Tab-separated table of C-alpha atoms in Angstrom:
chain	number	residue	atom	x	y	z
Y	1	MET	CA	96.487	89.290	-155.899
Y	2	ALA	CA	100.084	91.072	-155.567
Y	3	GLY	CA	102.352	91.561	-158.868
Y	4	TRP	CA	104.306	89.566	-159.703
Y	5	ARG	CA	107.842	88.971	-159.450
Y	6	LEU	CA	110.729	88.831	-162.346
Y	7	LEU	CA	113.369	86.928	-161.051
Y	8	PRO	CA	117.148	87.216	-162.241
Y	9	LEU	CA	117.923	85.241	-164.614
Y	10	TRP	CA	121.588	84.316	-164.213
Y	11	LEU	CA	120.949	82.530	-161.324
Y	12	LEU	CA	119.797	79.579	-163.666
Y	13	LEU	CA	123.732	79.671	-163.655
Y	14	ALA	CA	124.374	80.525	-160.920
Y	15	ALA	CA	126.736	77.891	-158.552
Y	16	CYS	CA	125.444	77.425	-155.006
Y	17	SER	CA	126.949	80.169	-153.339
Y	18	GLN	CA	124.166	82.185	-155.879
Y	19	GLN	CA	126.637	84.109	-157.019
Y	20	PRO	CA	126.749	86.420	-160.138
Y	21	LEU	CA	127.543	85.429	-163.714
Y	22	ARG	CA	130.761	86.700	-164.172
Y	23	ASP	CA	131.723	85.442	-160.864
Y	24	ALA	CA	130.843	81.776	-161.916
Y	25	ALA	CA	133.174	78.529	-162.451
Y	26	PRO	CA	134.724	78.678	-166.346
Y	27	LEU	CA	132.926	75.924	-168.401
Y	28	PRO	CA	135.025	72.094	-167.825
Y	29	VAL	CA	137.699	71.540	-170.227
Y	30	MET	CA	136.045	68.063	-170.883
Y	31	PRO	CA	133.116	66.729	-172.905
Y	32	VAL	CA	129.263	68.367	-172.082
Y	33	GLN	CA	128.378	64.755	-172.266
Y	34	THR	CA	130.351	63.908	-169.393
Y	35	ALA	CA	128.721	66.330	-166.991
Y	36	ILE	CA	124.898	64.400	-167.526
Y	37	THR	CA	124.520	62.244	-164.401
Y	38	ALA	CA	121.433	59.800	-164.513
Y	39	GLY	CA	118.244	61.080	-165.292
Y	40	GLN	CA	115.397	61.263	-168.542
Y	41	TRP	CA	113.366	63.305	-170.572
Y	42	TRP	CA	110.229	64.565	-169.430
Y	43	ARG	CA	107.619	68.064	-169.752
Y	44	VAL	CA	105.161	70.217	-169.334
Y	45	CYS	CA	103.401	71.440	-172.221
Y	46	PHE	CA	100.443	74.485	-171.205
Y	47	ARG	CA	98.153	74.127	-173.821
Y	48	MET	CA	95.893	77.505	-175.353
Y	49	PRO	CA	93.341	78.450	-176.986
Y	50	PHE	CA	92.517	80.623	-179.580
Y	51	ASP	CA	91.841	84.187	-179.531
Y	52	GLU	CA	88.642	85.544	-181.064
Y	53	LEU	CA	89.936	86.010	-184.436
Y	54	GLN	CA	91.384	82.385	-184.680
Y	55	GLN	CA	94.894	83.377	-183.574
Y	56	PRO	CA	97.114	81.927	-181.200
Y	57	ARG	CA	97.957	84.484	-178.576
Y	58	TRP	CA	101.780	84.526	-178.528
Y	59	ALA	CA	102.207	86.653	-175.824
Y	60	MET	CA	100.646	83.425	-173.232
Y	61	ASP	CA	104.067	82.216	-173.776
Y	62	ASN	CA	106.581	84.799	-172.963
Y	63	LEU	CA	104.428	85.079	-169.707
Y	64	LEU	CA	104.151	81.574	-168.610
Y	65	ALA	CA	107.842	80.841	-169.446
Y	66	VAL	CA	108.971	83.949	-167.374
Y	67	GLN	CA	106.429	83.768	-164.661
Y	68	VAL	CA	105.832	79.867	-164.665
Y	69	MET	CA	108.712	77.711	-165.420
Y	70	ALA	CA	111.610	80.198	-165.015
Y	71	PRO	CA	111.474	80.182	-161.043
Y	72	LEU	CA	111.445	76.689	-161.251
Y	73	ILE	CA	113.940	76.684	-163.393
Y	74	VAL	CA	115.442	77.941	-160.192
Y	75	ALA	CA	114.067	76.135	-157.851
Y	76	HIS	CA	115.481	73.765	-159.179
Y	77	GLN	CA	118.594	73.842	-161.524
Y	78	GLN	CA	121.234	71.637	-159.373
Y	79	GLN	CA	118.689	68.670	-160.553
Y	80	ILE	CA	118.111	69.934	-163.665
Y	81	ARG	CA	120.966	69.045	-165.912
Y	82	LEU	CA	119.112	69.694	-170.015
Y	83	TRP	CA	115.983	72.119	-170.318
Y	84	ARG	CA	113.993	73.884	-173.372
Y	85	PHE	CA	111.537	75.303	-174.522
Y	86	HIS	CA	109.300	74.854	-177.630
Y	87	ARG	CA	106.292	76.919	-178.906
Y	88	ARG	CA	104.355	75.604	-181.647
Y	89	ALA	CA	100.138	77.028	-182.155
Y	90	ALA	CA	98.435	74.787	-185.369
Y	91	VAL	CA	94.470	74.669	-186.438
Y	92	ASP	CA	94.532	70.453	-184.942
Y	93	ALA	CA	94.568	68.730	-181.790
Y	94	ALA	CA	97.448	70.378	-179.915
Y	95	GLY	CA	96.426	74.081	-180.529
Y	96	HIS	CA	98.842	77.046	-178.920
Y	97	GLN	CA	101.001	75.080	-176.773
Y	98	PHE	CA	103.957	76.012	-174.761
Y	99	SER	CA	106.459	72.766	-173.531
Y	100	THR	CA	109.403	73.063	-171.002
Y	101	TRP	CA	111.328	69.528	-171.649
Y	102	LEU	CA	113.466	69.154	-168.472
Y	103	TYR	CA	116.808	66.334	-168.151
Y	104	SER	CA	115.776	65.419	-164.708
Y	105	ASP	CA	115.646	62.654	-162.135
Y	106	LEU	CA	112.382	61.912	-161.017
Y	107	ALA	CA	112.210	63.250	-157.513
Y	108	THR	CA	112.140	66.720	-159.034
Y	109	ARG	CA	110.121	66.002	-162.075
Y	110	GLU	CA	107.456	64.980	-159.149
Y	111	ALA	CA	108.329	68.378	-157.175
Y	112	ILE	CA	107.622	70.090	-160.737
Y	113	ALA	CA	104.859	69.016	-160.948
Y	114	ALA	CA	102.769	69.564	-156.786
Y	115	SER	CA	103.948	73.242	-157.978
Y	116	LEU	CA	102.446	73.343	-160.772
Y	117	ALA	CA	99.177	72.001	-159.060
Y	118	GLN	CA	99.592	74.867	-156.413
Y	119	HIS	CA	100.292	77.916	-158.258
Y	120	GLU	CA	98.082	81.023	-157.648
Y	121	LEU	CA	98.924	82.746	-161.430
Y	122	LEU	CA	98.539	79.164	-163.047
Y	123	GLN	CA	94.586	78.751	-161.078
Y	124	ALA	CA	94.068	82.527	-162.045
Y	125	LEU	CA	95.268	82.174	-165.937
Y	126	GLN	CA	93.022	79.031	-165.869
Y	127	ALA	CA	90.305	81.221	-164.114
Y	128	GLU	CA	90.106	83.100	-166.898
Y	129	GLY	CA	90.139	80.853	-169.232
Y	130	LEU	CA	93.814	81.600	-170.870
Y	131	VAL	CA	94.889	79.058	-169.910
Y	132	GLN	CA	92.800	75.119	-171.347
Y	133	ARG	CA	94.999	72.833	-169.377
Y	134	VAL	CA	98.666	71.847	-168.226
Y	135	MET	CA	100.045	68.597	-168.472
Y	136	VAL	CA	103.060	66.879	-167.001
Y	137	ASP	CA	104.921	63.960	-169.519
Y	138	CYS	CA	102.937	65.522	-172.354
Y	139	GLY	CA	104.101	62.224	-174.901
Y	140	ALA	CA	107.536	61.138	-173.279
Y	141	PRO	CA	110.256	59.783	-175.847
Y	142	ASP	CA	111.449	57.510	-176.569
Y	143	GLU	CA	114.204	55.990	-173.951
Y	144	PRO	CA	113.929	58.969	-172.573
Y	145	GLU	CA	117.538	58.748	-170.729
Y	146	ASN	CA	118.970	59.004	-174.166
Y	147	LEU	CA	120.260	62.546	-174.364
Y	148	GLN	CA	119.080	62.502	-178.487
Y	149	ALA	CA	115.770	61.486	-177.798
Y	150	ALA	CA	114.415	65.198	-177.128
Y	151	SER	CA	115.743	65.683	-180.018
Y	152	ASP	CA	114.468	65.161	-184.204
Y	153	GLY	CA	115.626	62.165	-185.214
Y	154	SER	CA	116.108	61.883	-188.466
Y	155	TRP	CA	119.518	64.703	-187.451
Y	156	ASP	CA	122.827	63.120	-187.755
Y	157	ALA	CA	123.453	60.687	-184.096
Y	158	ARG	CA	126.285	63.321	-182.898
Y	159	LEU	CA	124.022	66.562	-183.971
Y	160	GLN	CA	120.781	65.468	-181.587
Y	161	LYS	CA	123.217	64.516	-178.722
Y	162	SER	CA	125.026	67.755	-178.617
Y	163	TRP	CA	121.897	69.913	-179.899
Y	164	PRO	CA	120.162	70.431	-176.332
Y	165	TRP	CA	123.323	72.335	-175.208
Y	166	PHE	CA	122.786	74.414	-177.827
Y	167	MET	CA	119.150	74.982	-177.265
Y	168	MET	CA	118.985	75.356	-173.326
Y	169	GLY	CA	121.283	77.751	-174.580
Y	170	ALA	CA	119.086	79.853	-176.746
Y	171	SER	CA	116.157	79.339	-173.920
Y	172	LEU	CA	118.531	81.179	-172.186
Y	173	HIS	CA	119.367	84.179	-174.021
Y	174	TRP	CA	115.643	84.532	-175.230
Y	175	LEU	CA	114.929	84.695	-170.628
Y	176	ALA	CA	117.387	87.185	-170.105
Y	177	LEU	CA	116.064	89.080	-173.154
Y	178	MET	CA	112.672	89.213	-171.879
Y	179	GLN	CA	114.346	89.808	-168.681
Y	180	GLU	CA	116.205	93.186	-170.707
Y	181	ILE	CA	113.047	94.286	-172.166
Y	182	GLU	CA	110.905	94.344	-168.645
Y	183	LEU	CA	113.113	96.050	-166.688
Y	184	GLN	CA	111.641	99.253	-169.537
Y	185	LEU	CA	108.498	98.998	-168.484
Y	186	PRO	CA	106.411	99.737	-165.387
Y	187	PRO	CA	106.472	96.624	-163.043
Y	188	ALA	CA	104.034	93.656	-163.687
Y	189	PRO	CA	101.092	93.875	-162.474
Y	190	GLY	CA	98.696	90.471	-161.329
Y	191	GLN	CA	95.642	90.168	-162.507
Y	192	PRO	CA	95.485	88.294	-165.367
Y	193	GLN	CA	94.403	90.185	-168.021
Y	194	ALA	CA	97.247	92.926	-167.674
Y	195	LEU	CA	99.112	90.470	-167.025
Y	196	LEU	CA	98.989	89.017	-170.702
Y	197	ALA	CA	98.588	92.756	-172.473
Y	198	HIS	CA	102.371	93.323	-170.463
Y	199	TYR	CA	103.553	90.261	-171.789
Y	200	GLN	CA	101.879	91.849	-175.175
Y	201	GLN	CA	104.835	94.520	-174.917
Y	202	VAL	CA	107.106	92.146	-173.680
Y	203	ASN	CA	106.630	89.757	-177.470
Y	204	ASN	CA	106.070	93.782	-178.953
Y	205	GLU	CA	109.551	94.217	-178.751
Y	206	LEU	CA	111.067	90.262	-178.767
Y	207	VAL	CA	110.167	90.417	-182.277
Y	208	GLN	CA	110.765	93.954	-183.362
Y	209	LEU	CA	114.379	92.854	-181.886
Y	210	TRP	CA	114.201	89.905	-184.355
Y	211	GLN	CA	113.466	91.074	-187.567
Y	212	LEU	CA	115.864	93.728	-187.071
Y	213	GLN	CA	118.400	92.388	-185.548
Y	214	GLY	CA	118.243	88.468	-186.270
Y	215	TYR	CA	120.133	87.906	-189.497
Y	216	HIS	CA	123.682	89.382	-187.747
Y	217	ALA	CA	122.473	88.548	-183.944
Y	218	TYR	CA	122.182	84.966	-184.098
Y	219	PHE	CA	122.418	83.499	-187.708
Y	220	HIS	CA	125.766	85.556	-189.106
Y	221	HIS	CA	127.070	84.548	-185.790
Y	222	LEU	CA	126.099	80.642	-186.022
Y	223	SER	CA	127.643	81.260	-189.834
Y	224	ALA	CA	130.837	82.441	-188.239
Y	225	LEU	CA	131.132	78.844	-185.927
Y	226	PHE	CA	130.801	76.566	-188.440
Y	227	GLY	CA	133.604	78.504	-190.959
Y	228	TYR	CA	131.335	81.350	-193.307
Y	229	ARG	CA	130.410	77.699	-195.201
Y	230	ALA	CA	127.891	77.454	-197.414
Y	231	LEU	CA	124.873	76.179	-195.838
Y	232	LEU	CA	121.934	73.753	-197.516
Y	233	MET	CA	117.320	75.767	-197.099
Y	234	ARG	CA	114.423	73.850	-197.429
Y	235	PHE	CA	112.044	76.059	-198.108
Protein backbone atom coordinates (compact mmCIF):
# COMPACT_ATOMS: atom_id res chain seq x y z
CA MET A 1 0.00 0.00 0.00
CA ALA A 2 1.42 3.38 -0.97
CA GLY A 3 2.07 6.13 1.56
CA TRP A 4 -0.72 8.62 2.20
CA ARG A 5 -0.07 12.14 0.95
CA LEU A 6 -0.87 15.18 3.10
CA LEU A 7 -2.75 17.83 1.13
CA PRO A 8 -1.82 21.51 1.66
CA LEU A 9 -4.44 22.72 4.10
CA TRP A 10 -4.55 26.28 2.77
CA LEU A 11 -6.70 24.74 0.03
CA LEU A 12 -9.54 24.69 2.54
CA LEU A 13 -9.80 28.46 2.38
CA ALA A 14 -8.59 29.11 -1.16
CA ALA A 15 -10.80 30.49 -3.88
CA CYS A 16 -11.83 28.46 -6.93
CA SER A 17 -8.54 29.43 -8.59
CA GLN A 18 -6.74 27.39 -5.88
CA GLN A 19 -4.40 30.27 -5.05
CA PRO A 20 -2.49 30.21 -1.71
CA LEU A 21 -4.20 31.70 1.31
CA ARG A 22 -2.10 34.86 1.17
CA ASP A 23 -3.75 35.70 -2.18
CA ALA A 24 -7.31 35.00 -1.03
CA ALA A 25 -9.86 37.83 -1.12
CA PRO A 26 -10.42 39.66 2.19
CA LEU A 27 -13.44 38.81 4.29
CA PRO A 28 -16.56 40.73 3.25
CA VAL A 29 -17.68 43.57 5.50
CA MET A 30 -21.06 42.04 6.24
CA PRO A 31 -22.62 39.83 8.91
CA VAL A 32 -21.17 36.35 8.44
CA GLN A 33 -24.66 34.83 8.61
CA THR A 34 -25.55 36.37 5.24
CA ALA A 35 -22.88 34.25 3.54
CA ILE A 36 -24.73 31.02 4.42
CA THR A 37 -27.12 29.65 1.82
CA ALA A 38 -29.52 26.74 2.08
CA GLY A 39 -28.12 23.66 3.77
CA GLN A 40 -28.24 21.66 6.97
CA TRP A 41 -26.02 20.16 9.63
CA TRP A 42 -25.04 16.50 9.48
CA ARG A 43 -22.26 14.46 11.03
CA VAL A 44 -19.74 11.76 10.17
CA CYS A 45 -18.70 9.63 13.16
CA PHE A 46 -15.86 7.14 13.48
CA ARG A 47 -16.17 4.76 16.41
CA MET A 48 -12.99 3.09 17.65
CA PRO A 49 -12.08 0.48 20.27
CA PHE A 50 -9.94 1.20 23.32
CA ASP A 51 -6.43 -0.26 23.37
CA GLU A 52 -5.27 -3.26 25.40
CA LEU A 53 -5.07 -1.04 28.51
CA GLN A 54 -8.64 0.15 27.92
CA GLN A 55 -7.42 3.63 26.99
CA PRO A 56 -8.48 5.59 23.90
CA ARG A 57 -6.07 5.71 20.97
CA TRP A 58 -6.23 9.50 20.67
CA ALA A 59 -3.83 9.44 17.72
CA MET A 60 -6.56 7.81 15.64
CA ASP A 61 -8.43 11.14 15.71
CA ASN A 62 -5.41 12.89 14.21
CA LEU A 63 -5.03 10.19 11.56
CA LEU A 64 -8.69 10.33 10.53
CA ALA A 65 -8.76 14.13 10.49
CA VAL A 66 -5.72 14.52 8.24
CA GLN A 67 -5.90 11.45 6.05
CA VAL A 68 -9.65 10.90 5.67
CA MET A 69 -11.75 13.98 6.40
CA ALA A 70 -9.45 16.86 5.35
CA PRO A 71 -9.14 15.69 1.71
CA LEU A 72 -12.93 15.31 1.50
CA ILE A 73 -13.47 18.80 2.91
CA VAL A 74 -10.99 20.14 0.34
CA ALA A 75 -12.74 18.30 -2.48
CA HIS A 76 -16.14 19.76 -1.51
CA GLN A 77 -15.02 23.11 -0.14
CA GLN A 78 -17.38 25.09 -2.37
CA GLN A 79 -20.42 23.19 -1.07
CA ILE A 80 -19.49 22.95 2.63
CA ARG A 81 -20.46 26.21 4.35
CA LEU A 82 -19.33 25.30 7.86
CA TRP A 83 -17.53 22.36 9.46
CA ARG A 84 -15.75 21.38 12.65
CA PHE A 85 -14.24 18.43 14.49
CA HIS A 86 -15.28 16.90 17.79
CA ARG A 87 -13.34 14.40 19.93
CA ARG A 88 -14.66 12.35 22.82
CA ALA A 89 -13.93 9.14 24.72
CA ALA A 90 -15.78 7.67 27.69
CA VAL A 91 -16.75 4.28 29.06
CA ASP A 92 -20.26 4.26 27.62
CA ALA A 93 -22.14 3.13 24.52
CA ALA A 94 -20.38 5.58 22.21
CA GLY A 95 -16.90 4.90 23.60
CA HIS A 96 -14.11 6.57 21.64
CA GLN A 97 -15.64 8.56 18.81
CA PHE A 98 -14.22 11.14 16.42
CA SER A 99 -16.80 13.27 14.62
CA THR A 100 -16.92 15.85 11.86
CA TRP A 101 -19.89 18.22 11.74
CA LEU A 102 -20.66 19.61 8.28
CA TYR A 103 -23.19 22.16 7.03
CA SER A 104 -23.92 21.46 3.37
CA ASP A 105 -26.57 20.41 0.87
CA LEU A 106 -27.93 16.88 0.51
CA ALA A 107 -25.96 16.12 -2.67
CA THR A 108 -22.66 16.86 -0.89
CA ARG A 109 -23.64 14.64 2.01
CA GLU A 110 -24.38 11.78 -0.39
CA ALA A 111 -21.12 12.32 -2.29
CA ILE A 112 -19.02 12.26 0.90
CA ALA A 113 -20.87 9.20 2.18
CA ALA A 114 -20.12 7.41 -1.10
CA SER A 115 -16.44 8.37 -0.88
CA LEU A 116 -16.21 7.05 2.68
CA ALA A 117 -17.80 3.76 1.66
CA GLN A 118 -15.04 3.24 -0.94
CA HIS A 119 -12.13 4.77 1.00
CA GLU A 120 -9.08 2.48 0.71
CA LEU A 121 -7.35 3.64 3.90
CA LEU A 122 -10.56 3.50 5.90
CA GLN A 123 -11.15 -0.06 4.73
CA ALA A 124 -7.61 -0.98 5.81
CA LEU A 125 -8.14 0.58 9.26
CA GLN A 126 -11.37 -1.37 9.68
CA ALA A 127 -9.65 -4.60 8.61
CA GLU A 128 -7.01 -3.99 11.30
CA GLY A 129 -9.71 -3.41 13.91
CA LEU A 130 -8.62 0.20 14.49
CA VAL A 131 -12.00 1.54 13.34
CA GLN A 132 -15.17 -0.31 14.35
CA ARG A 133 -17.90 1.73 12.70
CA VAL A 134 -18.26 4.61 10.25
CA MET A 135 -21.59 6.40 10.57
CA VAL A 136 -23.06 9.15 8.42
CA ASP A 137 -25.86 11.23 9.95
CA CYS A 138 -25.02 9.85 13.39
CA GLY A 139 -27.48 11.72 15.57
CA ALA A 140 -28.72 14.61 13.43
CA PRO A 141 -29.79 17.64 15.49
CA ASP A 142 -33.32 18.97 15.67
CA GLU A 143 -33.96 21.60 12.97
CA PRO A 144 -30.61 20.85 11.25
CA GLU A 145 -31.00 23.78 8.84
CA ASN A 146 -30.56 26.26 11.72
CA LEU A 147 -26.97 27.40 12.25
CA GLN A 148 -27.28 27.07 16.03
CA ALA A 149 -28.53 23.47 15.85
CA ALA A 150 -25.04 22.01 16.37
CA SER A 151 -24.20 24.32 19.29
CA ASP A 152 -24.92 23.79 22.99
CA GLY A 153 -28.59 24.61 23.56
CA SER A 154 -27.88 25.96 27.04
CA TRP A 155 -25.88 28.91 25.65
CA ASP A 156 -27.15 32.36 24.80
CA ALA A 157 -28.87 32.19 21.38
CA ARG A 158 -26.45 34.75 19.91
CA LEU A 159 -23.48 32.64 20.99
CA GLN A 160 -25.08 29.49 19.60
CA LYS A 161 -25.50 31.05 16.16
CA SER A 162 -22.03 32.60 15.88
CA TRP A 163 -20.01 29.84 17.58
CA PRO A 164 -19.70 27.55 14.50
CA TRP A 165 -17.27 30.04 12.90
CA PHE A 166 -15.05 29.89 15.98
CA MET A 167 -14.90 26.09 15.98
CA MET A 168 -14.35 25.88 12.23
CA GLY A 169 -11.39 28.21 12.61
CA ALA A 170 -10.08 26.22 15.58
CA SER A 171 -10.45 22.97 13.64
CA LEU A 172 -8.61 24.41 10.65
CA HIS A 173 -5.86 25.63 12.98
CA TRP A 174 -5.58 22.14 14.50
CA LEU A 175 -5.15 20.66 11.00
CA ALA A 176 -2.58 23.29 10.01
CA LEU A 177 -0.63 22.69 13.23
CA MET A 178 -0.49 18.97 12.47
CA GLN A 179 0.76 19.77 8.98
CA GLU A 180 3.58 21.87 10.45
CA ILE A 181 4.51 19.00 12.79
CA GLU A 182 4.47 16.47 9.94
CA LEU A 183 6.90 18.58 7.92
CA GLN A 184 9.51 17.70 10.57
CA LEU A 185 8.79 13.95 10.44
CA PRO A 186 9.52 11.28 7.83
CA PRO A 187 6.71 10.81 5.27
CA ALA A 188 3.62 9.09 6.61
CA PRO A 189 3.83 5.32 5.97
CA GLY A 190 1.14 3.35 4.18
CA GLN A 191 0.37 0.48 6.54
CA PRO A 192 -2.31 1.11 9.23
CA GLN A 193 -0.24 0.25 12.32
CA ALA A 194 2.77 2.23 11.10
CA LEU A 195 0.50 5.12 10.17
CA LEU A 196 -1.01 5.06 13.67
CA ALA A 197 2.51 5.21 15.16
CA HIS A 198 3.26 8.21 12.94
CA TYR A 199 0.19 10.05 14.21
CA GLN A 200 1.04 9.10 17.77
CA GLN A 201 4.16 11.20 17.28
CA VAL A 202 2.04 14.00 15.87
CA ASN A 203 -0.38 13.81 18.79
CA ASN A 204 2.47 13.81 21.32
CA GLU A 205 3.81 17.03 19.79
CA LEU A 206 0.33 18.59 19.81
CA VAL A 207 -0.16 17.77 23.49
CA GLN A 208 3.23 19.25 24.35
CA LEU A 209 2.44 22.45 22.46
CA TRP A 210 -0.95 22.68 24.19
CA GLN A 211 0.54 22.20 27.65
CA LEU A 212 3.54 24.50 27.22
CA GLN A 213 2.17 27.29 25.02
CA GLY A 214 -1.61 26.92 25.02
CA TYR A 215 -2.18 29.40 27.84
CA HIS A 216 -0.62 32.32 25.97
CA ALA A 217 -1.38 31.27 22.40
CA TYR A 218 -5.06 30.53 23.05
CA PHE A 219 -6.42 31.69 26.40
CA HIS A 220 -4.45 34.94 26.60
CA HIS A 221 -5.38 36.03 23.09
CA LEU A 222 -9.02 35.05 23.49
CA SER A 223 -9.06 37.07 26.69
CA ALA A 224 -7.61 40.03 24.79
CA LEU A 225 -10.44 39.85 22.22
CA PHE A 226 -12.93 40.25 25.05
CA GLY A 227 -11.06 43.09 26.72
CA TYR A 228 -9.33 41.06 29.46
CA ARG A 229 -12.54 40.75 31.43
CA ALA A 230 -12.87 38.25 34.28
CA LEU A 231 -14.22 34.84 33.26
CA LEU A 232 -16.49 32.71 35.41
CA MET A 233 -15.09 29.17 35.59
CA ARG A 234 -16.92 26.00 36.60
CA PHE A 235 -14.95 22.91 37.64
